[in-house]
Every structure is written in structure tokens, then in C-alpha cells.
Short mmCIF file of C-alpha atoms and ligand atoms in Angstrom, two decimals:
data_model
loop_
_atom_site.label_atom_id
_atom_site.label_comp_id
_atom_site.label_asym_id
_atom_site.label_seq_id
_atom_site.Cartn_x
_atom_site.Cartn_y
_atom_site.Cartn_z
CA MET A 1 -5.84 -55.42 21.05
CA LYS A 2 -3.96 -54.16 24.07
CA GLU A 3 -1.40 -56.86 24.53
CA LYS A 4 1.24 -57.20 21.88
CA ILE A 5 1.28 -60.56 20.12
CA THR A 6 4.68 -62.10 19.65
CA THR A 7 5.94 -65.17 17.79
CA GLN A 8 6.92 -66.65 21.13
CA LYS A 9 3.34 -66.37 22.49
CA LEU A 10 1.91 -67.82 19.29
CA GLN A 11 4.37 -70.75 19.40
CA THR A 12 3.32 -71.51 22.98
CA LEU A 13 -0.40 -71.45 22.10
CA ALA A 14 0.11 -73.49 18.90
CA GLU A 15 1.97 -76.22 20.83
CA ARG A 16 -0.97 -76.48 23.18
CA TYR A 17 -4.00 -75.81 20.96
CA GLY A 18 -3.01 -76.63 17.43
CA ASN A 19 -2.07 -74.74 14.29
CA SER A 20 -5.27 -72.72 13.98
CA PHE A 21 -7.35 -71.10 16.67
CA TYR A 22 -9.38 -68.00 17.48
CA LEU A 23 -8.24 -65.42 20.02
CA LEU A 24 -11.15 -63.74 21.72
CA ASP A 25 -10.65 -60.51 23.71
CA SER A 26 -13.45 -60.40 26.20
CA ALA A 27 -12.02 -57.21 27.80
CA GLN A 28 -12.35 -55.44 24.45
CA PHE A 29 -15.94 -56.75 24.16
CA ARG A 30 -16.82 -55.27 27.54
CA SER A 31 -15.22 -52.01 26.65
CA ASN A 32 -17.06 -51.83 23.31
CA TYR A 33 -20.32 -52.52 25.13
CA ARG A 34 -19.73 -49.74 27.62
CA GLU A 35 -18.66 -47.30 24.95
CA LEU A 36 -21.55 -48.03 22.60
CA LYS A 37 -24.06 -47.79 25.43
CA SER A 38 -22.72 -44.44 26.67
CA ALA A 39 -22.70 -43.04 23.09
CA PHE A 40 -26.43 -43.70 22.72
CA GLU A 41 -27.28 -42.75 26.33
CA ALA A 42 -25.66 -39.35 25.75
CA VAL A 43 -28.30 -38.67 23.10
CA TYR A 44 -31.22 -40.69 24.46
CA PRO A 45 -30.88 -41.67 28.16
CA HIS A 46 -33.57 -44.36 28.35
CA PHE A 47 -31.54 -46.77 26.26
CA ASN A 48 -30.36 -50.35 26.26
CA ILE A 49 -28.56 -52.85 24.05
CA ALA A 50 -29.99 -56.13 22.79
CA TYR A 51 -27.05 -58.29 21.64
CA SER A 52 -27.56 -60.15 18.39
CA TYR A 53 -26.71 -63.77 19.27
CA LYS A 54 -26.46 -64.96 15.67
CA THR A 55 -23.48 -62.68 15.01
CA ASN A 56 -21.41 -64.60 17.62
CA TYR A 57 -23.24 -66.69 20.17
CA THR A 58 -20.15 -67.73 22.17
CA PRO A 59 -21.72 -68.20 25.65
CA LYS A 60 -18.93 -66.27 27.30
CA LEU A 61 -20.04 -63.18 25.33
CA CYS A 62 -23.76 -63.76 25.91
CA LYS A 63 -23.07 -63.96 29.64
CA ILE A 64 -21.12 -60.71 29.59
CA VAL A 65 -24.05 -58.95 27.90
CA ASP A 66 -26.42 -60.32 30.52
CA GLU A 67 -24.12 -59.31 33.34
CA MET A 68 -23.87 -55.82 31.95
CA GLY A 69 -27.65 -55.50 31.87
CA GLY A 70 -28.29 -55.98 28.17
CA TYR A 71 -30.96 -58.01 26.40
CA ALA A 72 -30.52 -61.20 24.38
CA GLU A 73 -31.69 -60.77 20.77
CA VAL A 74 -32.32 -64.28 19.48
CA VAL A 75 -33.67 -65.49 16.15
CA SER A 76 -34.31 -69.18 16.72
CA GLU A 77 -35.26 -71.75 19.26
CA MET A 78 -31.62 -72.80 19.44
CA GLU A 79 -30.55 -69.26 20.31
CA MET A 80 -33.30 -69.02 22.89
CA GLU A 81 -31.83 -72.13 24.50
CA ILE A 82 -28.37 -70.58 24.49
CA ALA A 83 -29.81 -67.57 26.38
CA LEU A 84 -31.57 -69.76 28.92
CA CYS A 85 -28.38 -71.87 29.40
CA CYS A 86 -26.49 -68.62 30.04
CA GLY A 87 -28.90 -67.87 32.80
CA VAL A 88 -30.67 -65.01 30.98
CA MET A 89 -34.09 -64.25 32.47
CA ALA A 90 -36.92 -64.63 29.96
CA GLU A 91 -37.88 -60.93 30.39
CA LYS A 92 -34.47 -60.14 28.94
CA ILE A 93 -35.02 -62.24 25.79
CA ILE A 94 -36.29 -60.74 22.54
CA TRP A 95 -37.17 -63.23 19.85
CA ASN A 96 -37.01 -62.00 16.24
CA GLY A 97 -37.09 -63.87 12.99
CA PRO A 98 -39.33 -64.94 10.16
CA VAL A 99 -40.08 -68.50 11.28
CA LYS A 100 -40.82 -69.56 14.85
CA SER A 101 -42.53 -72.68 16.16
CA ALA A 102 -45.84 -72.16 17.96
CA GLU A 103 -44.68 -74.34 20.90
CA CYS A 104 -41.56 -72.23 21.50
CA ILE A 105 -43.45 -68.98 21.09
CA GLU A 106 -45.86 -70.15 23.81
CA GLU A 107 -42.97 -71.19 26.03
CA LEU A 108 -41.22 -67.80 25.81
CA LEU A 109 -44.46 -65.83 26.18
CA LEU A 110 -45.48 -67.79 29.26
CA ALA A 111 -42.03 -67.20 30.77
CA GLY A 112 -42.35 -63.44 30.19
CA GLY A 113 -40.13 -62.95 27.14
CA CYS A 114 -40.97 -60.75 24.18
CA VAL A 115 -41.82 -62.21 20.74
CA ASN A 116 -41.55 -59.84 17.81
CA ILE A 117 -44.30 -60.75 15.33
CA ASP A 118 -43.01 -61.08 11.79
CA SER A 119 -46.11 -62.05 9.81
CA LEU A 120 -49.91 -62.05 9.99
CA ALA A 121 -49.97 -65.85 10.26
CA GLU A 122 -47.74 -65.57 13.30
CA ALA A 123 -49.99 -62.88 14.80
CA GLU A 124 -52.93 -65.24 14.44
CA ARG A 125 -51.04 -68.08 16.10
CA ILE A 126 -50.10 -65.80 18.98
CA GLN A 127 -53.69 -64.66 19.30
CA THR A 128 -54.75 -68.30 19.64
CA ILE A 129 -52.13 -68.81 22.36
CA ALA A 130 -53.29 -65.63 24.13
CA ASP A 131 -56.86 -66.85 24.03
CA ARG A 132 -55.85 -70.09 25.72
CA HIS A 133 -54.26 -68.18 28.60
CA PRO A 134 -56.72 -65.42 29.42
CA ASP A 135 -55.14 -64.96 32.87
CA LYS A 136 -51.68 -64.11 31.43
CA ILE A 137 -50.46 -60.96 29.77
CA PHE A 138 -48.07 -61.57 26.89
CA GLN A 139 -45.37 -59.21 25.66
CA VAL A 140 -45.09 -58.89 21.90
CA GLY A 141 -43.41 -56.65 19.41
CA VAL A 142 -44.03 -55.96 15.75
CA ARG A 143 -41.26 -56.04 13.19
CA CYS A 144 -41.78 -53.02 10.99
CA ASN A 145 -40.68 -52.80 7.39
CA PHE A 146 -40.44 -49.49 5.51
CA ASP A 147 -38.09 -47.84 3.08
CA VAL A 148 -34.93 -46.41 4.57
CA GLY A 149 -33.42 -45.51 1.23
CA ASP A 150 -30.94 -48.38 1.14
CA GLU A 151 -32.26 -49.74 -2.17
CA ILE A 152 -33.03 -53.14 -0.65
CA LEU A 153 -36.50 -54.58 -0.40
CA SER A 154 -36.33 -56.21 3.04
CA ARG A 155 -38.31 -59.44 3.24
CA PHE A 156 -38.91 -59.26 7.01
CA GLY A 157 -41.80 -58.04 9.04
CA PHE A 158 -44.83 -55.96 8.09
CA ASP A 159 -44.97 -53.35 5.37
CA THR A 160 -46.23 -50.62 7.68
CA ASP A 161 -48.29 -49.09 4.88
CA GLY A 162 -49.80 -52.47 3.99
CA GLU A 163 -53.02 -54.24 4.82
CA ASP A 164 -51.47 -56.86 7.14
CA PHE A 165 -50.02 -54.17 9.38
CA GLY A 166 -53.57 -52.81 9.93
CA LYS A 167 -54.72 -56.31 10.74
CA VAL A 168 -52.00 -57.03 13.26
CA CYS A 169 -52.75 -53.70 14.96
CA GLU A 170 -56.43 -54.68 15.14
CA ILE A 171 -55.48 -58.00 16.70
CA LEU A 172 -53.36 -56.23 19.27
CA ALA A 173 -56.00 -53.61 19.99
CA GLY A 174 -58.66 -56.30 20.28
CA THR A 175 -56.84 -58.90 22.36
CA LEU A 176 -56.78 -57.71 25.98
CA ASN A 177 -53.91 -59.90 27.11
CA LEU A 178 -51.57 -59.07 24.23
CA HIS A 179 -49.40 -56.10 25.12
CA LEU A 180 -47.51 -54.27 22.42
CA LYS A 181 -44.14 -54.05 24.09
CA SER A 182 -42.07 -53.01 21.13
CA LEU A 183 -41.97 -51.59 17.64
CA GLN A 184 -38.92 -53.07 16.05
CA CYS A 185 -37.07 -52.74 12.76
CA HIS A 186 -33.74 -53.98 11.44
CA PHE A 187 -32.04 -53.28 8.17
CA ALA A 188 -28.88 -55.10 7.17
CA LYS A 189 -27.05 -52.22 5.44
CA ARG A 190 -24.64 -50.71 7.91
CA LYS A 191 -23.98 -47.31 6.46
CA VAL A 192 -24.97 -44.54 8.90
CA GLU A 193 -26.71 -42.67 6.09
CA TYR A 194 -29.64 -45.08 6.48
CA TRP A 195 -30.02 -44.57 10.24
CA PRO A 196 -31.99 -41.32 10.29
CA GLY A 197 -34.53 -43.13 8.01
CA ARG A 198 -34.89 -45.93 10.58
CA ALA A 199 -35.72 -43.41 13.28
CA ALA A 200 -38.05 -41.34 11.14
CA GLY A 201 -39.82 -44.48 9.88
CA ILE A 202 -40.32 -46.09 13.27
CA LEU A 203 -41.45 -42.75 14.80
CA ALA A 204 -44.11 -42.42 12.06
CA VAL A 205 -45.31 -45.95 12.92
CA TYR A 206 -45.35 -45.09 16.64
CA GLU A 207 -47.56 -42.04 16.03
CA LYS A 208 -49.86 -44.02 13.71
CA VAL A 209 -50.33 -46.91 16.13
CA ARG A 210 -51.00 -44.43 18.95
CA GLU A 211 -53.46 -42.23 17.08
CA LYS A 212 -55.31 -44.84 15.05
CA TYR A 213 -55.37 -47.79 17.46
CA GLY A 214 -54.77 -46.16 20.86
CA ILE A 215 -51.77 -48.43 21.47
CA ILE A 216 -48.66 -47.06 23.10
CA PRO A 217 -45.58 -49.29 22.82
CA ASP A 218 -43.04 -49.31 25.66
CA ARG A 219 -40.10 -49.71 23.41
CA ILE A 220 -38.61 -48.57 20.15
CA ASP A 221 -36.05 -50.92 18.68
CA LEU A 222 -33.90 -49.78 15.78
CA GLY A 223 -32.19 -53.11 15.16
CA GLY A 224 -28.59 -53.91 14.39
CA GLY A 225 -26.42 -53.19 11.35
CA ILE A 226 -23.71 -50.97 12.73
CA TYR A 227 -20.07 -51.03 11.68
CA GLY A 228 -17.73 -51.59 14.60
CA LYS A 229 -14.17 -50.40 14.96
CA MET A 230 -11.79 -51.36 12.24
CA PRO A 231 -8.29 -50.55 11.15
CA GLU A 232 -7.81 -48.20 8.24
CA SER A 233 -6.82 -51.07 5.95
CA LEU A 234 -10.24 -52.63 6.30
CA SER A 235 -12.23 -49.41 5.85
CA ARG A 236 -10.20 -48.84 2.68
CA GLU A 237 -11.13 -52.36 1.48
CA LEU A 238 -14.74 -51.60 2.29
CA GLY A 239 -14.65 -48.20 0.59
CA TYR A 240 -16.42 -46.73 3.59
CA GLU A 241 -15.24 -44.90 6.67
CA PRO A 242 -17.51 -45.86 9.61
CA PRO A 243 -18.59 -42.89 11.73
CA GLY A 244 -17.99 -44.53 15.10
CA TYR A 245 -20.52 -45.23 17.85
CA GLU A 246 -21.28 -41.50 18.35
CA GLY A 247 -22.06 -41.06 14.69
CA TYR A 248 -24.67 -43.87 14.81
CA ALA A 249 -26.05 -42.51 18.09
CA LYS A 250 -26.57 -39.08 16.57
CA ALA A 251 -28.03 -40.41 13.33
CA GLY A 252 -30.31 -42.94 14.98
CA ALA A 253 -31.39 -41.32 18.23
CA SER A 254 -31.47 -37.57 17.66
CA GLU A 255 -34.94 -37.36 16.16
CA LEU A 256 -36.28 -39.70 18.86
CA ALA A 257 -34.66 -37.59 21.56
CA ASP A 258 -36.28 -34.42 20.09
CA ARG A 259 -39.65 -36.16 20.14
CA PHE A 260 -39.48 -37.68 23.62
CA TYR A 261 -37.08 -35.45 25.56
CA GLY A 262 -37.88 -32.29 23.64
CA GLY A 263 -40.92 -30.01 23.78
CA GLN A 264 -43.29 -32.32 21.80
CA ARG A 265 -43.99 -34.76 24.56
CA GLU A 266 -47.43 -34.63 26.08
CA LYS A 267 -47.86 -34.65 29.82
CA ARG A 268 -47.93 -38.16 31.29
CA GLU A 269 -46.61 -39.71 28.08
CA GLN A 270 -44.00 -42.32 28.86
CA ILE A 271 -40.57 -42.09 27.36
CA PRO A 272 -40.16 -45.31 25.40
CA GLU A 273 -37.08 -47.34 25.99
CA LEU A 274 -34.80 -47.18 22.97
CA LEU A 275 -33.01 -50.39 21.95
CA ILE A 276 -30.54 -51.26 19.27
CA GLU A 277 -29.50 -54.83 18.34
CA PRO A 278 -25.80 -54.68 17.57
CA GLY A 279 -23.77 -57.79 16.78
CA SER A 280 -20.88 -56.84 14.59
CA ALA A 281 -20.45 -53.45 16.22
CA LEU A 282 -19.65 -55.07 19.56
CA VAL A 283 -17.84 -58.26 18.60
CA GLY A 284 -16.23 -57.60 15.16
CA ASP A 285 -12.90 -56.37 16.46
CA CYS A 286 -12.86 -58.72 19.50
CA MET A 287 -11.68 -61.85 17.69
CA GLN A 288 -8.59 -62.71 15.72
CA PHE A 289 -8.05 -65.84 13.73
CA VAL A 290 -4.57 -67.40 13.94
CA THR A 291 -3.47 -69.85 11.34
CA ARG A 292 -0.15 -71.10 9.87
CA ILE A 293 1.37 -71.49 6.44
CA ASP A 294 1.53 -75.16 5.59
CA ASN A 295 3.21 -74.88 2.19
CA ILE A 296 4.18 -72.48 -0.57
CA ARG A 297 4.17 -73.31 -4.28
CA ASN A 298 4.44 -71.71 -7.66
CA ILE A 299 1.88 -72.54 -10.36
CA ARG A 300 2.65 -71.21 -13.82
CA GLY A 301 4.34 -68.18 -12.37
CA LYS A 302 1.81 -67.48 -9.62
CA TRP A 303 2.87 -67.79 -5.96
CA ILE A 304 0.31 -69.54 -3.77
CA ALA A 305 0.65 -70.20 -0.05
CA THR A 306 -1.72 -72.65 1.63
CA ALA A 307 -2.75 -72.17 5.26
CA THR A 308 -4.00 -74.66 7.87
CA GLY A 309 -7.14 -72.45 8.23
CA SER A 310 -9.74 -71.52 5.71
CA GLN A 311 -11.70 -68.53 4.38
CA LYS A 312 -14.66 -70.38 6.07
CA ASN A 313 -13.09 -69.58 9.46
CA ILE A 314 -13.06 -65.86 8.84
CA SER A 315 -16.10 -65.46 6.65
CA MET A 316 -14.83 -62.29 5.10
CA THR A 317 -15.93 -62.83 1.52
CA GLY A 318 -14.24 -60.86 -1.16
CA LEU A 319 -12.33 -58.62 1.25
CA ASN A 320 -8.75 -58.79 2.29
CA PRO A 321 -8.84 -58.91 6.09
CA PRO A 322 -6.43 -56.95 8.24
CA LEU A 323 -3.46 -59.33 8.37
CA GLU A 324 -0.24 -59.57 10.39
CA VAL A 325 2.43 -62.11 9.64
CA PHE A 326 4.77 -63.56 12.27
CA ASP A 327 7.98 -65.47 11.56
CA GLY A 328 7.39 -69.13 12.29
CA GLY A 329 11.01 -70.10 12.21
CA GLY A 330 11.14 -71.61 8.72
CA GLU A 331 13.01 -70.39 5.65
CA ARG A 332 11.44 -67.14 4.49
CA LYS A 333 11.45 -65.20 1.21
CA GLN A 334 10.01 -62.04 -0.13
CA TYR A 335 7.01 -62.46 -2.39
CA ALA A 336 4.88 -60.13 -4.45
CA ASP A 337 1.23 -60.56 -5.47
CA MET A 338 0.96 -63.88 -3.65
CA ASP A 339 -2.43 -65.45 -2.87
CA ILE A 340 -2.97 -67.16 0.50
CA ALA A 341 -5.37 -70.13 0.25
CA GLY A 342 -7.19 -72.27 2.82
CA TYR A 343 -7.13 -76.04 3.55
CA THR A 344 -10.44 -76.88 1.88
CA CYS A 345 -10.77 -78.33 -1.60
CA ILE A 346 -12.74 -75.35 -2.83
CA GLU A 347 -10.93 -73.45 -5.59
CA ALA A 348 -12.17 -70.11 -4.29
CA ASP A 349 -10.97 -70.69 -0.69
CA TYR A 350 -8.57 -67.77 -0.37
CA LEU A 351 -8.00 -65.97 2.90
CA TYR A 352 -5.98 -63.22 1.34
CA ARG A 353 -5.17 -62.04 -2.21
CA HIS A 354 -2.19 -60.12 -3.58
CA TYR A 355 0.01 -60.47 -0.50
CA THR A 356 3.33 -58.73 -0.82
CA GLY A 357 6.00 -59.28 1.79
CA TRP A 358 7.99 -61.91 3.64
CA LEU A 359 6.54 -65.36 4.07
CA GLY A 360 7.77 -68.86 4.93
CA THR A 361 6.34 -72.29 5.81
CA GLY A 362 5.33 -72.34 9.46
CA ASP A 363 4.66 -68.60 9.58
CA PHE A 364 1.71 -67.45 11.64
CA LEU A 365 -1.03 -65.35 10.10
CA VAL A 366 -2.99 -63.23 12.59
CA ILE A 367 -6.15 -62.07 10.98
CA ASN A 368 -8.01 -59.26 12.77
CA ASN A 369 -11.70 -58.36 12.88
CA CYS A 370 -12.91 -61.97 12.79
CA GLY A 371 -15.54 -61.64 15.51
CA SER A 372 -18.70 -61.55 13.42
CA TYR A 373 -20.23 -64.37 11.43
CA SER A 374 -17.09 -66.48 11.82
CA VAL A 375 -17.35 -69.24 14.52
CA VAL A 376 -21.13 -69.33 13.98
CA MET A 377 -20.83 -69.68 10.19
CA LYS A 378 -17.99 -72.19 9.89
CA PRO A 379 -19.53 -75.29 8.30
CA PRO A 380 -18.48 -78.82 9.38
CA PHE A 381 -17.02 -79.08 5.89
CA ILE A 382 -13.86 -81.23 5.60
CA GLN A 383 -12.69 -80.41 9.14
CA PRO A 384 -14.19 -79.66 12.56
CA ASN A 385 -13.76 -76.18 13.94
CA VAL A 386 -10.85 -74.91 15.96
CA PRO A 387 -10.84 -73.72 19.59
CA VAL A 388 -11.69 -70.22 20.83
CA LEU A 389 -9.28 -68.88 23.44
CA ASP A 390 -10.13 -65.84 25.53
CA ILE A 391 -7.09 -63.57 25.96
CA GLY A 392 -9.07 -60.88 27.79
CA TYR A 393 -7.01 -61.58 30.95
CA GLY A 394 -3.71 -61.69 29.10
CA MET A 395 -2.12 -64.04 26.59
CA ASP A 396 -0.43 -66.06 29.32
CA LYS A 397 -3.75 -66.60 31.06
CA VAL A 398 -5.92 -67.87 28.23
CA GLU A 399 -9.29 -69.31 29.01
CA VAL A 400 -10.63 -71.92 26.61
CA VAL A 401 -14.20 -70.80 25.86
CA LYS A 402 -14.73 -73.32 23.10
CA ARG A 403 -12.57 -76.42 22.87
CA LYS A 404 -11.40 -77.80 19.58
CA GLU A 405 -14.15 -79.82 17.88
CA GLY A 406 -13.56 -83.50 17.30
CA PHE A 407 -14.96 -86.30 15.17
CA GLU A 408 -17.58 -87.26 17.81
CA ASP A 409 -18.88 -83.71 18.02
CA LEU A 410 -19.90 -83.78 14.39
CA PHE A 411 -20.81 -87.42 13.78
CA ARG A 412 -23.00 -88.20 16.76
CA THR A 413 -26.11 -87.43 14.68
CA PHE A 414 -25.19 -89.80 11.81
CA TYR A 415 -25.77 -93.57 11.96
CA PHE A 416 -22.82 -95.72 10.89
CA ALA A 417 -24.94 -98.82 10.74
C1 PLP N 501 -28.47 -59.95 12.10
C2 PLP N 501 -29.34 -59.14 12.97
C3 PLP N 501 -28.79 -58.19 13.88
C4 PLP N 501 -27.32 -57.91 14.01
O1 PLP N 501 -26.67 -57.53 12.82
P1 PLP N 501 -25.18 -57.01 12.81
O2 PLP N 501 -24.93 -56.76 11.40
O3 PLP N 501 -24.32 -58.08 13.38
O4 PLP N 501 -25.18 -55.76 13.60
C5 PLP N 501 -29.71 -57.50 14.66
N1 PLP N 501 -31.02 -57.71 14.62
C6 PLP N 501 -31.54 -58.59 13.74
C7 PLP N 501 -33.07 -58.76 13.68
C8 PLP N 501 -30.74 -59.31 12.88
O5 PLP N 501 -31.34 -60.18 12.02
#
């Protein structure tokens, strides 16, 4: 974060927006986007980013991605609606995910978007839709599943050595108005060691589809699962030092660059567009969660502070997030091995364990790296969610990009009588 946070600035925001809120830095988001894009373009020029909405679908961010020329990577009808409400053109929408309704698939295909097929049943539904619209050409992708050495059996997409994969290729080869736009994969493990395996795996599928079925996809999509920038305290907690955007670009795109920009390319063969689907890598370090200490107690010798926010706001399970404490003006003492708990009635709701340092009632906690799986994961449990304030234009020029939720926001779907 460029601008220095001070107690004074936090006091001003708290008076206006309450005791807990998110600070979003949209300028940092833009700069991450630019930097990640250049890192991959340096290795593989025909490249673009498809932003993973589910990681943080704040419309402000989705619009920035669109404005910067990126794609919207959505995994539900709801997320497709977010993209459309942000003004994203259907051609810039990529729909992934294991369950999709046939009506919405049809809607997106008719509008020109790309649907990544996840199962044979879905391929058959799409074939039926295609048969009903012989005058239209539909853009589809296939989610590919192979071993990248991460010791996880992914449940998504087609086992590319399996029978169903052959069947989906036959459907694509035999249905004139279904165009294989993209071969896609995504693996959740973020270590860079698994990235060369993604490239090798998808390249093998590309060659197979081309030789055996005569289909040439326009795009290769390596998915998300990249660690973004983080302070040293967090990488120590993780036990892993992320290699940075360049590291992922080298690991993920080098073999593809050799194949398509090197000597192996046949004359007239198109260079496929390379996509990745980052969420966390772009947004992780762009949000901070600010909360305050409500009370401090001692239980059988253990010091416990309770905050006005919850672990559910930061969604960092089992890890101590990067934390800064600001004097809130109350009486402060020095503590050792203190646990900082959240407002919910869940025993395990701790934001931070083993805190050692000064703390007092009213102090502000500023928790960094809260951009991914936070606002989108916070359940309406016990309390509505807090506002999101964009400080990308400076802390004295905040823009409210999500207002504080209220009772009506959550209870309009329940009947009281
Ligand atoms: C979740 C997901 C992503 C983004 O994952 P991050 O860990 O946020 O990078 C990208 N693509 C697909 C298909 C996903 O399910």
C-alpha cells in the first residue's frame, strides 16, 4: 500500500463507516494487472488475463479488468449476471464450472460467450442446443483434467486419457456449429512447481486433439492458482516463498512459447492465445480488513482480546495474517501470547493467535492480504457484512464500492408471516 495508514485516518473512517470495514486499493489492483500481464507477455506475446470473479467479484474490480482488456472468468449464472451488469461483452465472458443450467448456457452461447464443457452430460446438452440453432456458431471450451504432480485428484473436467474425453472430441468434430475455442485447465494448488506440468499436459492434449480429430483450438487456458505478492511474514506462515509473476510466467509459458514461437510451428499454424485465470494473484494484496478491539479479558491465565470483526471477514483459516496495530486511544498494555478473537459465537473464531505486543480496547487492527475469498465468502451469520472502501485515490478520497449491509439486505427473502 502506497499511502501510509495513520490512527487519525482510521479514526475518521471509523466515525463515518463503523468499527469494521475493508479498504480496497484499486490502484494496486491495476498495477498488479499490468505487471502480471507484462510478465507473461514477455515469454508468450499472444496472451491475456481472464479474471476469476469468484475470488472477489466486487464490480469495481470486474470493471477495471474489462476496461484493461481482460476476460471475465465466471463459474455461475450469478457471476455471469455480474459481468453483464458491469457491461462486459459476452465475447469476453468465459463460463467454467461443474454445474450450469441449460437455459443459461444457451443464453451465453447465443450472445457469443464461451462455455467450457465440464462433463459429457453437459456436452450432450450443448449439442442439443447447437442442433436447435443450425445458423449460429457456438464457442465452447473443454476443461481438461490430468495429473500435474500435485497429489490431488481434481474432480473437474475430463480425464484427458479417459473415454468421455474421446466422446466430447467426437461431438465437437461432428457438430459443425460447435467451435472448440479453448482447451482449459485449472488446478487449485498454487506452488509454481506444478505449473510446467500444466503446460506440458495441455500441450499434449492440444497435439492429440489436432492429430486425432483435426480440431485446432484458438486458445490455451492454464487456469488460476497463482500466489500474489505477500509480505515475508505471510510467506513464512505459509512455509513457501512465491516466485513472483515472472516465475509463474517462465514455468507456465516457456514450453508453450518454444512450441508456438520456436522452430516447431508449422507454416500457417495459428499461434493460440494463451490465457490464465488469476484471482488471488491480482487481488490478494489489494484489500485490508480494519477492525477494532472491543474488549480484553483473561481466562485462567490466557489473554484473549475480542474484535468487532471476525475470522469470517478475512477467511484466512489457520494462518496468522499480516497484522498492524494502531493505538485507538484507550489504555494499553503489553501482552504476550495473546489470542485475538472475532465477534461470532464460534469457539474457533480467532483472527490472530499468539499476539505479542501492545494492545488496548479501541485499538485498530489492520489486516493485510484480505483480497481473496473474503467479501465473497463472508456468510450472513450473526451480522451483515461491512462496507468496502476504495482508497485507490487516497485515504481522504475514499469511494464506497460496497455499502454496509443492513437487516433488509439479508431478510428480504424470508417471510415474517
Ligand atoms: C478458483 C478458480 C480460479 C482462481 O483461483 P485463484 O486461486 O484465486 O487464483 C481460476 N479458475 C478457476 C476455474 C477456478 O475455479
